[in-house]
């Protein structure tokens, strides 16, 4: 009897969080300090420098230099720290935790947790900066942005006997979507048209929702240089995400 193995967990450690909340606020503070010193530094530049189109005239620079002082410096440094904090916070949008156990794979994103049972699991791979999990019917059940490396993810999946692929194992099955193709019914065509508009408008949330709706119709879609490519699954998924 195979002994029970503890799950392999891929997550960001405390050092990563410390780096985010230290490095980015410090960089922001440094930029704020440099910005506060910039007007005074510009007043020492020769006249021809002010002919550059992206610089204000010498009179405006002189006014800004007179406004410079400890209060303005503190304000700009504070704004820089706050801006750095916002950058650090935005990084959490790509922070996911992957728990690979003998019987299930669990992917936890900032807005949901998806669990895939072993008997439903097909393969896992990285598509650019996104982790993709396919079910046994080759449909996508997880697509999540991540900055975890392929080596670390591969080790976690293979440690428990799951299939890890170096790329999409069904990449050769995709065809570029052409509006009006007879291979797709009218409803799927309408979904793809709407999704094209979402991509053009850079509405990632709507595009992701439409991807999920297409999956319910047995169509897997991926984007290449702003163009949609599609393939059919042998059978539509029988179960929703857990």
CSV table of C-alpha atoms in Angstrom, one decimal:
chain,number,residue,atom,x,y,z
A,1,UNK,CA,0.0,0.0,0.0
A,2,UNK,CA,1.4,3.4,-1.0
A,3,UNK,CA,2.0,5.6,2.1
A,4,UNK,CA,0.1,8.8,2.2
A,5,UNK,CA,2.3,11.7,1.1
A,6,UNK,CA,1.9,15.3,2.3
A,7,UNK,CA,0.7,17.7,-0.3
A,8,UNK,CA,3.4,19.6,-2.3
A,9,UNK,CA,2.6,23.3,-1.8
A,10,UNK,CA,3.8,26.1,-4.1
A,11,UNK,CA,3.4,29.5,-2.6
A,12,UNK,CA,5.3,32.7,-2.0
A,13,UNK,CA,7.3,32.7,1.2
A,14,UNK,CA,7.6,35.4,3.8
A,15,UNK,CA,10.8,36.7,2.2
A,16,UNK,CA,8.9,37.5,-1.0
A,17,UNK,CA,6.2,39.5,0.9
A,18,UNK,CA,9.0,41.3,2.8
A,19,UNK,CA,10.7,42.2,-0.4
A,20,UNK,CA,7.5,43.6,-2.0
A,21,UNK,CA,6.7,45.8,1.0
A,22,UNK,CA,10.3,47.0,1.4
A,23,UNK,CA,11.7,47.4,-2.1
A,24,UNK,CA,8.8,49.1,-3.8
A,25,UNK,CA,8.1,51.7,-1.1
A,26,UNK,CA,11.9,52.5,-0.9
A,27,UNK,CA,12.1,52.9,-4.6
A,28,UNK,CA,9.0,55.2,-4.5
A,29,UNK,CA,10.6,57.2,-1.7
A,30,UNK,CA,13.8,57.6,-3.7
A,31,UNK,CA,11.9,58.8,-6.7
A,32,UNK,CA,10.0,61.3,-4.6
A,33,UNK,CA,13.3,62.6,-3.2
A,34,UNK,CA,14.8,63.0,-6.6
A,35,UNK,CA,11.7,64.7,-7.9
A,36,UNK,CA,11.9,67.2,-5.0
A,37,UNK,CA,15.5,68.0,-5.8
A,38,UNK,CA,15.0,68.3,-9.6
A,39,UNK,CA,13.9,72.0,-9.9
A,40,UNK,CA,17.0,73.2,-7.9
A,41,UNK,CA,19.2,71.0,-10.0
A,42,UNK,CA,17.7,72.4,-13.2
A,43,UNK,CA,18.4,76.0,-12.2
A,44,UNK,CA,22.1,75.2,-12.5
A,45,UNK,CA,21.8,73.9,-16.1
A,46,UNK,CA,22.8,76.1,-19.1
A,47,UNK,CA,20.1,78.0,-21.0
A,48,UNK,CA,20.1,75.7,-24.0
A,49,UNK,CA,18.8,72.9,-21.9
A,50,UNK,CA,15.5,74.6,-21.6
A,51,UNK,CA,15.0,74.5,-25.3
A,52,UNK,CA,14.2,70.8,-24.9
A,53,UNK,CA,10.5,70.3,-25.5
A,54,UNK,CA,9.8,68.2,-22.4
A,55,UNK,CA,11.2,70.8,-20.0
A,56,UNK,CA,9.3,73.9,-18.7
A,57,UNK,CA,10.9,77.3,-19.3
A,58,UNK,CA,13.6,78.7,-16.9
A,59,UNK,CA,11.0,81.0,-15.2
A,60,UNK,CA,8.8,78.1,-14.3
A,61,UNK,CA,11.7,76.1,-13.0
A,62,UNK,CA,12.8,79.0,-10.9
A,63,UNK,CA,9.4,79.2,-9.3
A,64,UNK,CA,9.4,75.5,-8.6
A,65,UNK,CA,12.9,75.8,-7.1
A,66,UNK,CA,11.7,78.5,-4.7
A,67,UNK,CA,8.8,76.2,-3.6
A,68,UNK,CA,11.2,73.4,-2.8
A,69,UNK,CA,11.8,72.7,0.8
A,70,UNK,CA,11.4,70.2,3.6
A,71,UNK,CA,7.6,70.2,3.4
A,72,UNK,CA,7.5,69.6,-0.3
A,73,UNK,CA,10.2,66.9,0.0
A,74,UNK,CA,8.3,65.2,2.7
A,75,UNK,CA,5.1,65.3,0.6
A,76,UNK,CA,6.8,63.9,-2.5
A,77,UNK,CA,8.6,61.2,-0.5
A,78,UNK,CA,5.3,60.2,1.2
A,79,UNK,CA,3.5,60.0,-2.2
A,80,UNK,CA,6.4,57.9,-3.5
A,81,UNK,CA,6.0,55.5,-0.6
A,82,UNK,CA,2.3,55.3,-1.1
A,83,UNK,CA,2.8,54.7,-4.8
A,84,UNK,CA,5.3,51.9,-4.1
A,85,UNK,CA,2.8,50.4,-1.7
A,86,UNK,CA,0.2,50.3,-4.5
A,87,UNK,CA,2.7,48.6,-6.8
A,88,UNK,CA,3.4,46.0,-4.2
A,89,UNK,CA,-0.4,45.5,-3.6
A,90,UNK,CA,-0.9,45.0,-7.4
A,91,UNK,CA,1.5,42.1,-7.3
A,92,UNK,CA,-1.0,40.1,-5.2
A,93,UNK,CA,-3.2,39.8,-8.3
A,94,UNK,CA,-0.7,37.2,-9.6
A,95,UNK,CA,-0.1,35.5,-6.3
A,96,UNK,CA,-1.5,32.0,-6.3
A,97,UNK,CA,-1.1,29.0,-4.1
A,98,UNK,CA,-0.9,25.5,-5.7
A,99,UNK,CA,-1.6,22.5,-3.5
A,100,UNK,CA,-0.9,19.2,-5.1
A,101,UNK,CA,-2.0,16.1,-3.1
A,102,UNK,CA,-2.4,12.5,-4.0
A,103,UNK,CA,-6.2,12.8,-4.6
A,104,UNK,CA,-6.7,16.5,-5.7
A,105,UNK,CA,-5.0,19.6,-7.1
A,106,UNK,CA,-6.1,22.8,-5.5
A,107,UNK,CA,-5.4,26.2,-7.1
A,108,UNK,CA,-6.1,29.2,-4.8
A,109,UNK,CA,-6.2,32.7,-6.5
A,110,UNK,CA,-7.0,36.0,-4.9
A,111,UNK,CA,-10.7,35.6,-5.8
A,112,UNK,CA,-11.4,31.9,-5.8
A,113,UNK,CA,-10.2,28.4,-5.0
A,114,UNK,CA,-10.6,25.6,-7.6
A,115,UNK,CA,-10.2,21.9,-6.8
A,116,UNK,CA,-9.6,19.2,-9.4
A,117,UNK,CA,-10.0,15.6,-8.4
A,118,UNK,CA,-7.3,13.2,-9.6
A,119,UNK,CA,-9.7,11.2,-11.7
A,120,UNK,CA,-10.8,14.4,-13.5
A,121,UNK,CA,-7.2,15.7,-14.0
A,122,UNK,CA,-5.7,15.7,-17.4
A,123,UNK,CA,-2.5,17.8,-17.6
A,124,UNK,CA,-0.9,21.0,-16.3
A,125,UNK,CA,1.4,23.4,-18.1
A,126,UNK,CA,2.4,27.1,-18.3
A,127,UNK,CA,1.0,29.2,-21.1
A,128,UNK,CA,3.3,32.2,-20.9
A,129,UNK,CA,2.7,33.6,-17.4
A,130,UNK,CA,-0.5,31.6,-16.8
A,131,UNK,CA,-0.9,28.2,-15.1
A,132,UNK,CA,-3.3,26.0,-17.0
A,133,UNK,CA,-5.0,22.8,-15.8
A,134,UNK,CA,-6.8,20.6,-18.2
A,135,UNK,CA,-9.3,18.0,-17.3
A,136,UNK,CA,-9.5,14.4,-18.7
A,137,UNK,CA,-11.7,15.8,-21.5
A,138,UNK,CA,-9.0,18.3,-22.4
A,139,UNK,CA,-11.1,21.3,-21.3
A,140,UNK,CA,-9.5,24.1,-19.3
A,141,UNK,CA,-10.6,24.0,-15.6
A,142,UNK,CA,-8.0,26.5,-14.4
A,143,UNK,CA,-6.2,29.4,-16.0
A,144,UNK,CA,-4.5,31.7,-13.5
A,145,UNK,CA,-1.7,34.3,-13.9
A,146,UNK,CA,1.3,33.4,-11.8
A,147,UNK,CA,5.0,34.2,-11.4
A,148,UNK,CA,5.9,30.8,-10.1
A,149,UNK,CA,8.6,29.2,-12.2
A,150,UNK,CA,8.0,26.1,-14.3
A,151,UNK,CA,10.7,24.1,-12.5
A,152,UNK,CA,9.0,24.5,-9.1
A,153,UNK,CA,5.6,23.8,-10.4
A,154,UNK,CA,6.7,20.7,-12.4
A,155,UNK,CA,8.4,19.3,-9.3
A,156,UNK,CA,5.2,19.7,-7.3
A,157,UNK,CA,3.0,18.0,-9.9
A,158,UNK,CA,5.4,15.2,-10.7
A,159,UNK,CA,6.0,14.4,-7.0
A,160,UNK,CA,2.4,13.2,-6.9
A,161,UNK,CA,2.3,11.5,-10.3
A,162,UNK,CA,0.4,14.2,-12.2
A,163,UNK,CA,1.1,15.0,-15.8
A,164,UNK,CA,3.2,18.1,-16.4
A,165,UNK,CA,3.7,19.3,-20.0
A,166,UNK,CA,6.3,21.7,-21.3
A,167,UNK,CA,3.6,23.4,-23.4
A,168,UNK,CA,-0.1,23.0,-24.4
A,169,UNK,CA,-0.3,19.3,-25.3
A,170,UNK,CA,-3.2,20.2,-27.7
A,171,UNK,CA,-1.5,23.2,-29.2
A,172,UNK,CA,-1.7,21.8,-32.7
A,173,UNK,CA,-5.5,21.5,-32.5
A,174,UNK,CA,-6.2,25.2,-32.4
A,175,UNK,CA,-7.5,27.1,-35.4
A,176,UNK,CA,-7.7,30.8,-35.8
A,177,UNK,CA,-11.2,32.1,-35.3
A,178,UNK,CA,-12.7,33.6,-38.4
A,179,UNK,CA,-16.1,35.4,-38.0
A,180,UNK,CA,-18.8,33.4,-39.7
A,181,UNK,CA,-16.9,30.1,-39.9
A,182,UNK,CA,-19.4,27.3,-40.5
A,183,UNK,CA,-17.6,25.1,-37.9
A,184,UNK,CA,-19.1,27.0,-35.0
A,185,UNK,CA,-22.8,27.6,-34.2
A,186,UNK,CA,-24.3,31.1,-34.0
A,187,UNK,CA,-24.2,31.3,-30.2
A,188,UNK,CA,-20.5,30.5,-30.0
A,189,UNK,CA,-19.9,32.9,-32.8
A,190,UNK,CA,-21.7,35.7,-30.9
A,191,UNK,CA,-19.6,34.8,-27.8
A,192,UNK,CA,-16.4,35.1,-29.7
A,193,UNK,CA,-17.4,38.4,-31.3
A,194,UNK,CA,-18.2,39.8,-27.8
A,195,UNK,CA,-14.9,38.5,-26.5
A,196,UNK,CA,-13.1,40.1,-29.4
A,197,UNK,CA,-14.6,43.4,-28.4
A,198,UNK,CA,-13.5,42.8,-24.7
A,199,UNK,CA,-10.0,42.1,-25.9
A,200,UNK,CA,-9.9,45.3,-28.0
A,201,UNK,CA,-11.1,47.2,-25.0
A,202,UNK,CA,-8.5,45.5,-22.7
A,203,UNK,CA,-11.4,44.2,-20.5
A,204,UNK,CA,-9.6,41.2,-19.0
A,205,UNK,CA,-12.4,40.4,-16.6
A,206,UNK,CA,-15.1,40.2,-19.3
A,207,UNK,CA,-12.7,38.3,-21.6
A,208,UNK,CA,-12.1,35.7,-18.9
A,209,UNK,CA,-15.8,35.3,-18.2
A,210,UNK,CA,-16.5,34.8,-21.9
A,211,UNK,CA,-13.7,32.2,-22.0
A,212,UNK,CA,-15.5,30.3,-19.2
A,213,UNK,CA,-18.8,30.6,-21.1
A,214,UNK,CA,-17.2,29.2,-24.3
A,215,UNK,CA,-15.8,26.3,-22.2
A,216,UNK,CA,-19.3,25.4,-21.2
A,217,UNK,CA,-20.0,25.0,-24.9
A,218,UNK,CA,-17.1,22.7,-25.4
A,219,UNK,CA,-14.8,25.3,-27.0
A,220,UNK,CA,-11.4,26.2,-25.6
A,221,UNK,CA,-10.0,29.5,-26.7
A,222,UNK,CA,-6.5,31.1,-26.4
A,223,UNK,CA,-5.1,34.4,-27.6
A,224,UNK,CA,-2.1,34.9,-29.8
A,225,UNK,CA,-1.1,38.5,-30.6
A,226,UNK,CA,-4.6,39.8,-30.0
A,227,UNK,CA,-6.2,37.1,-32.2
A,228,UNK,CA,-8.5,34.3,-30.9
A,229,UNK,CA,-7.7,30.7,-31.7
A,230,UNK,CA,-10.1,27.9,-30.8
A,231,UNK,CA,-10.4,24.1,-30.5
A,232,UNK,CA,-13.2,21.8,-29.5
A,233,UNK,CA,-13.0,19.4,-26.6
A,234,UNK,CA,-14.0,15.7,-27.3
A,235,UNK,CA,-16.7,16.2,-24.8
A,236,UNK,CA,-18.0,19.1,-22.7
A,237,UNK,CA,-17.0,19.1,-19.1
A,238,UNK,CA,-19.5,17.2,-17.0
A,239,UNK,CA,-18.8,19.0,-13.8
A,240,UNK,CA,-18.3,22.6,-12.8
A,241,UNK,CA,-15.4,23.9,-10.8
A,242,UNK,CA,-15.4,22.9,-7.2
